[in-house]
Each structure stands twice: as C-alpha cells, then as structure tokens.
C-alpha cells in the first residue's frame, strides 16, 4: 500500500465567503487549519465510505479544514476548507473541488472549535459522501501554543495554527497536504500527493513561491517584511513531511526563529507565512519548490499570469487577497465565473460511489439501506414512505449567528421553515419579532447562493445576528416540512420556542408578551402549550393592527378573519375565538380532532413526525402527540398572529389535484394513529374515536 496524501487547510476567522462581511473582532470562533491524509490502494479492498471512524483505514486519507459555503469554481474540481462557523461556508466549497475530481478515498483532519465541529460534523454526516473520513481536533486547546505570537493578520490566532501540526496531528500520520480554505482545486488532488515522491534529502516542505513582491520589501516606503528567501513562499498550499519534521525538532526550530525575529519585528504581518519563511531563510534545504500552477495566487499585484497559458494548466486557484472575488487581476472575470459556477454545483452528486474504490461498511449507511430494502417498491405510497428515511444534506448556521439567551430563563425563539418562494417574508418577520429566530430553509445549492446574495443585500437581515439560518438541501420530490421543523427546533439556544410558520406575522411586542406569559403560567415546571390565536387577511397590503382592540375592529369590518375559517374550520375552532374576544386572562381549551394551533412550548417537547411531508396533517399529528403526553392547551388572551396571503404551494396543489396523494395521506394518518396506540396504549384510543366521528 502506498502512503496517502494528507491535506491541511488553513482558515482565518475573518476570511469569509466572497462578499460577506467579516465577523466583528472578538466574536470569531474559528479554527484555521486541518489536514487530510490520503492513501492509494494497490489492490481492491474495503473502501471508506464510513463517516466518522475511529481507527485508521488502509486507504488514501487527506486532512483538510472544515467546509464552508464555497463551491464550484471549475467543472472538474472541488475544494474543501474548514474554520469556525463563520468559515464553514468557504471551506465547504473548497472541499467540493477536491472531492469532485478525486479517484481515491480522503481523510480530513479538521481543527475546529466546538461550534465549527457541530456544523461540519452535521454536514459530513448528512452529506454521506463515499470514501471520506473525518476527524476533529479542538482548536481551543491549541491556542496556548501560539497565543504568545503578536499577529497583525486578519486571521488572528487561527492564522498561526499550521505551525503546530506536528504536535496536533496523530503521530502515525507521516505526511499531509495543508490548504487554505480560499483555494479551489482544478485537478485530482492525488496529483499533488504524488509530488511527495520528488522530495530529496532533507526536503520536508513543498511550497510555491510567493507571486507578489511582499517579501522583496519594495511595495512602499519603509516597508519592512520578515526575512525570506528571495520572493519567499506562500503557505496557502503546503506539502508537509510530518515524520521528518518531528525528527528535525520542528517545534523547537520555528519557536526559536519566531522569538529571535520578534525582537526586531514585534509582530507578524502574514501570520504563519512569516515564520515559515524566516525558518526557510536560515534553512533553505528544507524546501522543495512546487511549480507555481499548484498555487495560482489571485492577490493584487500578483505575477500569477506566468503560471498558466491555458485553463488546462491550472491546478489550484488561490483567492488570497482579502478582496476575494473583487481582486484586481487580468483574468479575474474568468476565475470568478468558474468559481460562481462551482458554488451552484449540486452537492448531492458527490454521493456517487467512486469506481474502483469500494467503500467500507458504515453502520448508519447499512441501517438506512436495510430500512429502504424493507419498503415495498410496488406500494403506491412507496415514495411517501421512502421520504421518511431520506438523509438531507444539512448546513447549520449558514450565516453569522451570535446570541446569548436572556439570563432570566424566559427567552423564546421563533421557529419556522421555508423554501425560496417565501423568502420575501423574512424582513417583515424580523421587524415584527425582535427575539431570536431559528429557520430551516429548503433550498438547492443554486438557491442557497441566491439566498446568500439576498440576505447580504438586506440591511434588515444583516443587522440581525440572532437569526439562525439552517440550509437543508433539496432531494426527492416532496417538501420535508416536518424534518425542516425538527432541524429548526433542534438548534435553538433558548428554553422555550414559538412554533410558527413563515407566512405568519406575529403581533408587535409578542416576543416580550410571551416571555411574561412564560412566568405567569409557570411553563418551566408544567407541561403547557400556550396558544397564539391565528387570523388571516386576504389583502396583500394590510395596515397591521397594533392592538387587540384594533384587530377586533378589523374582524368586524371583514378586513381580517379567523384563520382558515372558510376552508378548514376544524383546524382552529377549538381556540374558541368567541371567548377570546372578551378574554382578559389565559383560558384552557381541550383537544379536538384536526386541531392544529400555533403554540409556545418548552424546547424539550416532542419532535414532529417525519412521515408527513408536503401538505396535510403535519401539524395535526404533532398537536395530537402533545395532547397524549398530557400538555395543557392554554390560549393567550392578548396574543395574535396574522397569516399573509400568497400563491398556493406546489404541495397543496398536488394534494388537491392528485387522488393518489390524498389516498396516501389517509393511509399515513391511519398508520400514525396505530403507532400512537402502540406507544401510548389506552390514552391514545380517543384519537381513533375522534377520527371516526369527525
């Protein structure tokens, strides 16, 4: 078995996806480095589709930083990178470029903080890319190793973590490829791994010459860079022979060099790159100079044009200017178009098996296949049943999120889900609800980029850091409404949640009113579901009522209606709107068949049942389960929400026009009720009776 390449990507916490604003200083939780080791098989054996697997695999492995939303820059390429949650977007894109062109297994070693690990682990586990293994290393535990080094680079402390890879990575890991997250691969990464065989003597670092004049010291008057050999070397792409570096006492070598140079330089300007170059200046025999097409640097005043004559010459594209896509370069338009094309590449295509690279058995994958094999493909409702087991790729915290719940333990998060056709509701909801929001968005890769541009162009959305956007990528023919709700529910940081829908606007001040109601009704110690009465308007332009009195007046005038009174009265009739009109204190209502109110509950409430997709019974089943678990339904007398008009969804259109759709929904309802009877026994019998009488 030949040794495998190991990739290590670096990500600076403020090196966000092109066009995004860097996070505020001090708010960054990022890792900047990760590695991927890869081994080539000489004979077919078990592959490595296993997601997280503890023991080393006898396969190609690669180490890279965590993924972010950077995607497709070249047709045949995928790059990958890692970082704190802010960097997850760029690293995802760069990882795609490596994996798209590869023919070998990859092993990613990701240095990440706890939030980044949560995001990336979820992404990898739900992506289910064959022959990929991922290991994480705690970035916070490494900070003390480099925190003594003053650094002016925008990457902060994370920009120095490549220096400690010999200590951080497993002792049996002999070589790695280290990559920044702002790179894009245009070739099979195995080609770069093969360069290790060209190292001779004491060469332990593979680097491309720096393509700017930075280290020549002539960029401006009194410019004083760190010492470097000629133009110096760029550390966006590094080949590291870890075993030899350890034997050379690399740790001692770079520390002594940094201490000596800092006496005169006082701080680094380019983070780890300055220290690497200072070491190389004293020990030039350490370097094997890579051809420059392995790191085509698109910074200002670059000489990168000398690295290629044709697109086929490109191997690795490095957006190493802080300006990213806005950098000045002769061919930047070409590179930008390649990159933007890559961003919209369908990530689900990477789930295909690699020919000639069988994957190792993975428990999760095996269980999934077993469940699917037990389904009857001749069943007319097969597609409905299959959707319940579909694993949707999920990217948590797609945009900047930063929120600490209120100290009084009354905080409430608004939870909702949406697709691209409801995007216009986001700004209005943010204006009506000042508290935290958790949203699951069902989007394709191309739509995710459209959403990114939409959000970046909105002052309202960009001013809110307490909105968590979680992308669930499209797959299959149904809208997985309850999966989306569960994703949004699972990733809240407050003790309570308001389970809403995206096409409702809450009344002004509802956030504070709910927090007071939480105390008044002792939600912390009782199983209650606080009902927010739902109304609707048929007018696209509505003068939103600022008080209950104003809302009642609009009801009497016919400007507003109780929600779905003319279509589905049973859904909200138990709220007892007649009583609500004059109520001044909360009042209890009983569950009735088909009841589906919008409620505020503790975060430990049951999840939604995933078997219900598209239109029909998705909320009804959840309310039924709350009832069987003995939740009390309490209507709030001074709360309300209003449904805004919109075109019918694709799923409700299918429900209305497709008889088989309705038959399958009825079948799923019956199966759900049978499951309830098995799980809850006698307490669930009333639901069968209620259904028969309704």
XYZ file of C-alpha atoms in Angstrom:
694
model
C 0.000 0.000 0.000
C 1.341 3.393 -0.967
C 1.222 6.214 1.504
C -1.610 8.611 1.152
C -1.667 12.376 0.758
C -2.706 14.478 3.703
C -4.273 17.868 3.190
C -4.271 20.573 5.764
C -6.294 23.704 5.130
C -5.975 26.944 6.934
C -8.806 29.302 7.516
C -8.695 32.716 9.007
C -11.762 33.553 11.090
C -12.371 36.698 9.122
C -11.756 35.111 5.763
C -15.383 34.622 4.966
C -17.044 33.744 1.689
C -16.580 36.357 -1.007
C -18.880 39.289 -0.488
C -19.679 38.503 3.145
C -18.771 40.849 5.941
C -16.026 39.632 8.249
C -17.172 38.920 11.798
C -16.505 41.511 14.421
C -13.232 41.292 16.287
C -13.537 39.109 19.351
C -16.675 37.364 18.135
C -14.823 34.878 15.992
C -14.727 31.253 16.915
C -12.672 29.614 14.225
C -10.140 27.015 13.527
C -7.773 27.783 10.866
C -6.152 24.542 9.987
C -6.974 20.973 9.197
C -5.377 18.131 7.388
C -6.342 15.376 5.044
C -4.292 12.301 4.534
C -4.818 10.069 1.536
C -3.514 6.612 0.704
C -3.734 4.821 -2.600
C -4.603 1.150 -2.684
C -2.529 -1.247 -4.710
C -5.304 -3.845 -4.649
C -9.061 -3.512 -4.188
C -10.202 -3.801 -0.590
C -12.872 -2.349 1.604
C -13.375 1.320 0.790
C -14.040 4.087 3.210
C -17.488 5.478 2.875
C -17.702 5.271 6.633
C -18.295 8.672 8.057
C -16.630 9.061 11.401
C -14.486 6.012 12.018
C -12.031 5.860 14.858
C -9.268 3.549 13.683
C -7.030 4.419 10.715
C -8.094 2.960 7.391
C -5.744 1.232 4.960
C -6.755 3.708 2.319
C -5.905 7.076 0.962
C -6.506 9.762 3.519
C -6.464 13.509 3.409
C -6.518 16.207 6.036
C -8.332 19.456 5.368
C -10.006 22.274 7.267
C -13.673 22.371 7.754
C -16.106 23.150 4.954
C -17.817 26.427 4.222
C -20.227 27.524 1.510
C -17.604 27.872 -1.212
C -18.362 25.701 -4.086
C -17.749 25.032 -7.658
C -15.066 27.053 -9.395
C -14.119 24.566 -12.068
C -16.118 21.855 -13.768
C -13.730 19.117 -12.770
C -12.777 20.488 -9.394
C -13.915 20.636 -5.827
C -12.130 22.265 -2.929
C -12.623 21.885 0.765
C -11.822 24.006 3.790
C -12.562 24.429 7.466
C -12.932 27.017 10.198
C -15.153 28.401 12.888
C -18.780 28.523 11.929
C -18.102 31.728 10.027
C -15.646 29.849 7.861
C -17.766 26.826 7.216
C -19.068 28.316 4.005
C -15.747 28.867 2.218
C -14.350 25.524 3.295
C -17.366 23.591 2.033
C -16.774 24.989 -1.400
C -13.102 24.229 -1.468
C -13.737 20.689 -0.214
C -16.109 20.147 -3.092
C -13.396 20.889 -5.602
C -11.052 18.237 -4.211
C -13.709 15.610 -3.878
C -15.274 16.141 -7.273
C -12.064 15.394 -9.164
C -10.667 12.691 -6.876
C -10.461 8.977 -7.530
C -9.237 7.984 -4.085
C -10.512 7.968 -0.508
C -9.941 11.081 1.588
C -9.328 11.510 5.285
C -9.961 15.004 6.623
C -8.325 16.076 9.880
C -10.215 19.206 10.908
C -9.040 21.655 13.538
C -12.218 23.346 14.737
C -13.833 24.973 17.725
C -16.936 23.373 19.223
C -19.394 25.322 17.080
C -17.464 24.634 13.893
C -17.299 20.961 14.775
C -21.068 20.837 15.263
C -21.648 22.446 11.865
C -19.118 20.359 9.990
C -19.925 17.079 11.682
C -23.591 17.560 10.799
C -22.711 18.497 7.242
C -20.481 15.464 6.703
C -22.834 13.028 8.409
C -25.780 14.180 6.319
C -23.770 14.542 3.101
C -22.783 10.859 3.172
C -20.003 11.172 0.600
C -18.446 7.747 -0.052
C -14.820 7.042 0.883
C -14.480 10.076 3.140
C -13.446 10.001 6.781
C -13.352 12.998 9.115
C -11.559 13.572 12.423
C -11.784 16.720 14.532
C -9.242 18.422 16.796
C -10.146 21.083 19.348
C -8.810 24.460 18.222
C -9.272 25.985 21.666
C -6.763 23.530 23.119
C -4.143 24.731 20.635
C -4.445 28.457 21.245
C -1.922 28.466 24.081
C 0.694 27.070 21.686
C 0.666 30.220 19.520
C -1.082 32.910 21.588
C 2.297 34.386 22.588
C 2.933 35.493 18.988
C 1.650 39.017 18.160
C -0.110 38.866 14.799
C -1.485 41.725 12.707
C -3.065 39.467 10.101
C -6.868 39.472 9.958
C -6.901 35.733 10.642
C -5.867 36.360 14.214
C -4.632 33.489 16.344
C -6.061 30.899 13.967
C -3.652 32.063 11.280
C -0.780 30.628 13.304
C -2.064 27.118 13.944
C -0.336 25.499 10.980
C 2.864 25.843 12.941
C 1.766 23.211 15.474
C 0.582 20.483 13.121
C 3.456 18.168 14.046
C 2.132 18.146 17.629
C -1.569 18.246 16.813
C -1.931 15.505 14.235
C -1.603 11.793 15.027
C 1.946 10.520 15.467
C 1.373 7.873 12.804
C 0.421 10.483 10.225
C 3.561 10.862 8.121
C 2.607 13.434 5.522
C -0.137 15.939 4.863
C -1.271 18.452 2.297
C -2.111 21.721 4.031
C -4.575 24.026 2.281
C -6.135 27.407 2.952
C -9.904 27.393 2.664
C -9.881 30.034 -0.065
C -8.416 27.669 -2.650
C -10.107 25.766 -5.447
C -8.778 22.547 -6.936
C -8.875 22.097 -10.706
C -7.409 18.623 -10.756
C -7.337 15.355 -8.841
C -5.648 16.025 -5.517
C -3.777 12.735 -5.925
C -1.599 14.510 -8.493
C -0.391 16.861 -5.775
C 0.123 13.964 -3.388
C 2.372 12.300 -5.963
C 4.773 15.257 -5.710
C 5.936 13.933 -2.324
C 7.934 11.305 -4.230
C 10.057 14.090 -5.759
C 11.355 15.232 -2.356
C 15.042 14.519 -1.830
C 17.479 14.676 1.046
C 16.228 16.892 3.876
C 13.368 18.458 1.921
C 10.303 18.405 4.170
C 8.228 21.369 2.917
C 6.643 21.623 -0.524
C 5.757 25.248 -1.287
C 5.039 27.554 -4.226
C 6.997 30.795 -4.493
C 5.129 33.896 -3.397
C 3.799 35.638 -6.511
C 3.787 39.185 -5.133
C 6.662 41.496 -4.186
C 5.767 41.485 -0.488
C 8.981 39.903 0.782
C 11.161 41.979 -1.564
C 10.324 44.976 0.637
C 9.637 47.414 -2.189
C 5.856 47.821 -2.038
C 6.012 51.163 -0.230
C 8.447 53.391 1.575
C 9.792 51.899 4.824
C 8.111 48.580 4.068
C 9.902 46.044 6.256
C 8.798 42.445 5.771
C 10.020 39.390 7.636
C 13.160 37.736 6.256
C 12.566 35.409 3.320
C 14.488 33.621 0.610
C 14.036 35.786 -2.487
C 10.328 36.350 -3.029
C 9.551 33.991 -0.207
C 6.935 31.257 -0.249
C 3.154 31.302 0.040
C 1.725 28.917 2.658
C -1.744 28.580 1.140
C -0.677 25.164 -0.173
C 1.930 23.155 1.745
C 3.184 19.604 1.461
C 4.469 18.553 4.895
C 6.569 15.504 5.704
C 5.469 15.307 9.317
C 7.639 12.349 10.296
C 10.851 14.052 9.168
C 9.812 17.401 10.644
C 9.346 15.742 14.013
C 12.787 14.167 13.807
C 14.257 17.572 12.940
C 12.593 19.027 16.047
C 10.421 21.371 14.020
C 8.674 22.643 17.124
C 11.931 23.939 18.580
C 13.109 25.248 15.206
C 10.155 27.505 14.474
C 9.836 28.726 18.084
C 13.465 29.829 18.299
C 13.186 31.548 14.922
C 9.976 33.345 15.888
C 11.390 34.509 19.229
C 14.516 35.867 17.541
C 12.690 37.725 14.761
C 10.003 39.125 17.032
C 12.668 41.006 18.971
C 13.001 43.255 15.941
C 9.761 42.783 14.018
C 7.468 42.915 17.103
C 4.648 41.081 15.310
C 3.851 39.005 12.250
C 2.080 40.602 9.294
C 1.172 37.433 7.387
C 0.731 35.074 10.353
C 2.331 31.627 9.932
C 3.703 32.529 6.492
C 6.188 34.987 8.008
C 7.539 32.394 10.424
C 7.750 29.641 7.799
C 9.743 31.978 5.559
C 12.081 33.047 8.361
C 12.843 29.386 9.075
C 13.426 28.695 5.374
C 15.741 31.722 5.102
C 18.009 30.057 7.647
C 17.463 26.517 6.319
C 16.829 26.650 2.546
C 17.472 22.909 2.219
C 14.076 22.237 3.840
C 12.103 23.339 0.773
C 11.045 21.578 -2.367
C 9.730 24.341 -4.654
C 6.458 23.360 -6.260
C 5.563 24.533 -9.778
C 3.528 27.703 -9.433
C 0.403 26.191 -11.013
C -0.086 24.388 -7.677
C -0.874 27.754 -6.053
C -2.033 30.377 -8.553
C -2.333 33.378 -6.253
C -5.001 35.918 -7.195
C -3.876 38.738 -4.944
C -3.284 42.345 -6.006
C -0.057 42.980 -7.956
C 0.417 39.267 -8.476
C 2.650 37.564 -11.058
C 0.255 34.626 -11.291
C -0.217 35.038 -15.054
C 3.201 33.457 -15.511
C 1.862 30.206 -14.032
C -0.510 29.312 -16.846
C -1.062 29.785 -20.550
C -4.328 27.892 -20.823
C -7.086 26.815 -18.471
C -5.775 23.256 -18.705
C -2.580 24.423 -16.983
C -4.425 25.357 -13.798
C -4.165 23.051 -10.810
C -5.013 25.145 -7.737
C -6.543 28.633 -7.678
C -5.894 30.666 -4.530
C -8.088 33.697 -3.744
C -5.539 35.006 -1.246
C -6.489 38.667 -1.387
C -8.782 39.977 1.359
C -10.860 41.318 -1.541
C -11.530 37.732 -2.714
C -13.728 37.899 -5.833
C -13.219 41.659 -6.088
C -9.467 41.351 -6.503
C -7.821 43.132 -9.441
C -6.430 40.597 -11.862
C -6.207 40.394 -15.648
C -8.227 37.180 -15.793
C -10.321 37.630 -12.669
C -13.596 37.578 -14.609
C -12.759 34.137 -15.926
C -11.806 32.822 -12.494
C -14.841 34.455 -10.904
C -17.222 32.804 -13.360
C -15.622 29.429 -12.737
C -15.951 29.946 -9.015
C -19.577 31.081 -9.143
C -20.446 28.117 -11.337
C -18.877 25.854 -8.751
C -20.886 27.434 -5.947
C -24.128 26.302 -7.546
C -22.936 22.777 -8.270
C -25.320 20.125 -6.915
C -23.516 18.746 -3.880
C -25.689 15.627 -3.874
C -23.818 14.427 -6.954
C -20.793 13.814 -4.748
C -22.673 10.973 -3.095
C -21.933 8.754 -6.063
C -19.643 5.794 -5.468
C -16.080 6.045 -6.756
C -15.368 3.464 -9.448
C -12.621 1.094 -8.403
C -12.792 2.394 -4.845
C -15.217 0.241 -2.846
C -16.416 1.838 0.360
C -16.128 0.400 3.812
C -19.272 -0.636 5.579
C -20.788 2.140 7.654
C -23.337 1.339 10.347
C -25.546 4.331 9.534
C -25.478 3.616 5.814
C -26.165 -0.064 6.370
C -29.134 0.679 8.624
C -30.502 3.125 6.075
C -30.192 0.586 3.267
C -31.852 -2.048 5.415
C -34.803 0.236 6.155
C -35.192 1.101 2.488
C -34.967 -2.541 1.439
C -37.886 -3.364 3.722
C -40.146 -0.997 1.780
C -42.307 -2.401 -0.989
C -41.460 -0.590 -4.218
C -44.790 -1.718 -5.676
C -46.630 0.110 -2.901
C -48.457 3.085 -4.425
C -47.308 5.118 -1.417
C -43.683 3.991 -1.704
C -42.337 7.496 -2.422
C -44.093 8.875 0.673
C -42.642 6.141 2.865
C -39.187 6.490 1.363
C -39.035 10.193 2.129
C -39.133 9.410 5.849
C -35.691 7.778 5.520
C -34.109 10.261 3.143
C -30.981 11.874 4.593
C -30.892 15.517 3.561
C -27.567 17.299 3.491
C -27.728 19.992 6.172
C -25.581 23.087 6.665
C -26.276 24.662 10.050
C -25.746 28.374 10.744
C -25.279 29.297 7.091
C -24.913 32.968 8.057
C -23.388 34.714 11.037
C -25.166 33.857 14.284
C -24.369 35.203 17.709
C -26.835 35.228 20.573
C -26.811 34.657 24.315
C -30.247 33.830 25.813
C -31.670 36.149 28.460
C -30.380 35.398 31.947
C -33.884 35.145 33.436
C -34.593 31.842 31.607
C -37.717 33.178 29.889
C -36.296 33.587 26.406
C -38.311 32.369 23.417
C -37.118 31.527 19.897
C -39.464 31.793 16.915
C -39.170 28.586 14.880
C -40.224 28.299 11.232
C -39.322 26.726 7.901
C -39.467 27.980 4.339
C -38.481 27.486 0.737
C -37.316 30.019 -1.820
C -40.844 31.196 -2.658
C -41.344 32.542 0.888
C -38.077 34.446 1.135
C -39.849 37.782 0.968
C -41.381 37.157 4.421
C -38.055 37.254 6.262
C -37.671 41.020 6.553
C -41.251 41.500 7.743
C -40.916 38.809 10.409
C -37.664 40.348 11.634
C -39.426 43.686 12.000
C -42.263 42.124 13.989
C -40.187 39.805 16.188
C -37.072 41.178 17.879
C -36.181 37.957 19.665
C -34.089 35.036 18.380
C -35.287 33.119 15.321
C -34.392 29.658 14.068
C -35.170 28.991 10.402
C -34.750 25.876 8.275
C -34.573 26.702 4.569
C -35.213 24.020 1.938
C -33.023 25.040 -0.983
C -30.967 23.704 -3.847
C -27.288 24.650 -3.981
C -28.060 27.336 -6.548
C -30.908 28.709 -4.419
C -28.643 28.781 -1.369
C -26.383 31.187 -3.232
C -29.374 33.289 -4.273
C -30.429 33.422 -0.631
C -26.907 34.451 0.369
C -26.992 37.355 -2.077
C -30.493 38.317 -0.965
C -29.501 38.358 2.703
C -26.304 40.294 2.055
C -28.326 42.920 0.196
C -30.797 43.368 3.050
C -29.964 45.870 5.786
C -32.690 44.343 7.945
C -31.308 40.804 7.770
C -27.655 41.827 8.039
C -28.379 43.843 11.172
C -29.762 40.762 12.933
C -27.248 38.318 14.389
C -29.842 36.379 16.413
C -31.343 34.623 13.390
C -30.050 31.115 12.746
C -30.349 30.074 9.096
C -30.034 26.322 8.575
C -29.907 25.103 4.976
C -31.464 21.705 4.267
C -30.583 20.839 0.689
C -33.233 19.615 -1.708
C -33.555 15.965 -2.520
C -36.593 13.971 -3.570
C -39.990 15.117 -4.812
C -41.652 16.128 -1.522
C -41.254 19.143 0.728
C -39.995 17.598 4.020
C -41.898 20.054 6.184
C -41.590 18.201 9.474
C -37.909 17.418 9.010
C -37.353 21.143 8.476
C -39.273 21.979 11.626
C -37.222 19.473 13.592
C -33.954 20.939 12.296
C -35.027 24.450 13.306
C -36.275 23.231 16.710
C -33.127 21.295 17.481
C -30.840 24.277 17.037
C -32.262 26.848 19.394
C -30.431 28.169 22.437
C -33.432 29.347 24.465
C -35.555 27.331 26.930
C -38.792 27.985 25.010
C -39.862 28.117 21.375
C -42.735 29.572 19.428
C -43.653 27.053 16.718
C -44.831 29.265 13.876
C -44.993 29.196 10.079
C -43.149 31.547 7.761
C -46.274 33.110 6.252
C -47.490 34.466 9.612
C -46.596 37.837 11.078
C -46.648 37.934 14.884
C -48.182 40.954 16.543
C -45.784 43.723 17.515
C -44.495 43.091 21.020
C -45.348 39.383 21.017
C -41.803 38.405 21.991
C -41.923 40.298 25.293
C -45.522 39.271 25.926
C -44.618 35.589 25.589
C -41.700 35.943 27.990
C -44.043 37.395 30.609
C -46.576 34.638 29.939
C -43.894 32.004 30.470
C -43.536 33.249 34.041
C -47.249 33.783 34.597
C -48.156 30.227 33.503
C -45.082 28.603 35.073
C -44.043 26.878 31.863
C -40.753 25.851 33.425
C -42.474 23.429 35.800
C -45.634 22.444 33.954
C -46.464 20.807 30.633
C -48.322 23.581 28.899
C -48.644 24.674 25.288
C -49.518 28.369 25.056
C -51.723 29.027 22.025
C -51.264 32.177 19.971
C -54.623 32.709 18.163
C -54.254 32.787 14.382
C -56.027 35.137 11.983
C -55.693 35.853 8.290
C -56.100 38.554 5.713
C -56.824 38.206 2.029
C -55.179 41.557 1.319
C -51.570 41.737 0.230
C -51.334 45.220 1.699
C -52.501 45.329 5.283
C -52.383 48.024 7.910
C -51.234 45.674 10.662
C -53.321 46.031 13.856
C -51.293 47.418 16.726
C -53.637 46.203 19.459
C -56.278 43.599 20.183
C -58.966 46.265 20.018
C -57.834 47.273 16.546
C -57.747 43.631 15.439
C -61.331 43.064 16.688
C -62.458 46.112 14.761
C -60.876 44.730 11.585
C -62.556 41.371 12.219
C -65.931 43.098 12.445
C -65.221 45.051 9.269
C -64.240 41.930 7.319
C -60.631 43.002 6.824
C -59.448 40.058 8.929
C -60.820 36.557 9.533
C -60.092 33.750 11.915
C -57.549 31.535 10.230
C -58.936 29.182 7.580
C -62.499 29.622 8.803
C -63.809 29.257 5.242
C -61.570 26.298 4.282
C -60.646 24.265 7.359
C -62.681 25.442 10.345
C -61.763 22.438 12.477
C -58.086 23.356 12.451
C -58.526 26.308 14.822
C -62.102 26.205 16.053
C -61.110 24.756 19.485
C -59.247 28.017 20.177
C -62.737 29.414 20.854
C -62.428 32.791 19.181
C -65.741 33.955 20.614
C -64.339 33.595 24.108
C -61.038 35.139 23.085
C -62.742 38.354 22.007
C -63.580 39.263 25.608
C -60.962 37.219 27.492
C -58.579 39.090 29.756
C -56.877 36.080 31.320
C -55.479 32.871 29.810
C -58.025 30.067 29.424
C -57.743 26.345 28.838
C -59.182 24.554 25.806
C -59.499 20.852 25.075
C -58.017 18.968 22.182
C -60.390 18.164 19.318
C -59.899 16.240 16.094
C -57.772 18.084 13.484
C -56.748 20.801 15.948
C -53.534 22.489 14.759
C -52.875 25.723 16.675
C -49.575 27.585 16.822
C -48.050 27.078 20.231
C -45.244 28.099 22.582
C -43.664 25.146 24.365
C -40.522 24.154 26.195
C -37.637 23.107 24.000
C -37.918 19.504 25.233
C -41.287 18.948 23.554
C -41.711 16.026 21.092
C -40.408 16.365 17.551
C -42.684 16.449 14.514
C -43.404 13.128 12.801
C -41.316 12.867 9.618
C -43.714 10.587 7.770
C -45.869 13.626 6.966
C -44.399 15.525 4.033
C -45.795 18.179 1.766
C -49.347 19.177 2.638
C -51.619 17.619 5.222
C -51.605 16.521 8.841
C -48.062 17.632 9.597
C -49.076 19.927 12.492
C -52.193 17.964 13.455
C -50.102 14.911 14.318
C -47.763 16.992 16.473
C -50.576 18.586 18.466
C -52.088 15.140 18.937
C -48.830 13.913 20.433
C -48.652 16.898 22.760
C -52.136 16.057 23.936
C -51.417 12.381 24.555
C -48.392 13.460 26.591
C -50.807 15.490 28.734
C -49.860 19.000 27.686
C -52.455 21.601 28.682
C -53.540 23.911 25.861
C -53.756 27.482 27.167
C -54.992 30.303 24.936
C -53.280 33.645 25.481
C -55.859 36.467 25.648
C -53.698 39.270 24.298
C -51.627 37.479 21.676
C -52.314 37.090 17.975
C -50.651 36.359 14.651
C -51.857 37.055 11.125
C -51.424 34.896 8.044
C -50.402 36.843 4.960
C -51.761 35.821 1.526
C -49.586 34.027 -1.005
C -49.886 31.793 -4.040
C -50.754 28.150 -3.280
C -47.753 25.945 -2.610
C -46.813 23.175 -5.022
C -47.691 20.569 -2.380
C -51.213 21.820 -1.717
C -51.776 21.875 -5.466
C -50.704 18.237 -5.647
C -52.987 17.398 -2.723
C -55.989 18.977 -4.416
C -55.365 17.557 -7.875
C -53.903 14.109 -7.158
C -56.243 11.448 -5.818
C -53.382 9.075 -5.015
C -51.736 11.800 -2.921
C -54.886 12.052 -0.787
C -55.167 8.271 -0.504
C -51.575 8.012 0.707
C -52.087 10.802 3.224
C -55.101 8.950 4.619
C -53.013 5.779 4.865
C -50.236 7.599 6.695
C -52.752 9.084 9.132
C -54.101 5.636 9.960
C -50.604 4.251 10.453
C -49.698 7.185 12.703
C -52.747 6.568 14.869
C -51.882 2.883 15.117
C -48.354 3.814 16.183
C -49.818 6.142 18.815
C -51.931 3.308 20.173
C -48.891 1.039 20.433
C -46.794 3.690 22.143
C -49.345 5.228 24.488
C -51.887 2.442 24.929
C -55.329 3.277 26.288
C -54.603 7.040 26.345
C -54.447 7.086 22.545
C -57.786 5.355 21.892
C -59.699 8.623 21.931
C -57.930 9.755 18.755
C -59.266 6.775 16.814
C -62.756 7.527 18.107
C -62.446 11.230 17.341
C -61.266 10.490 13.801
C -64.187 8.157 13.164
C -66.659 10.752 14.431
C -65.178 13.691 12.546
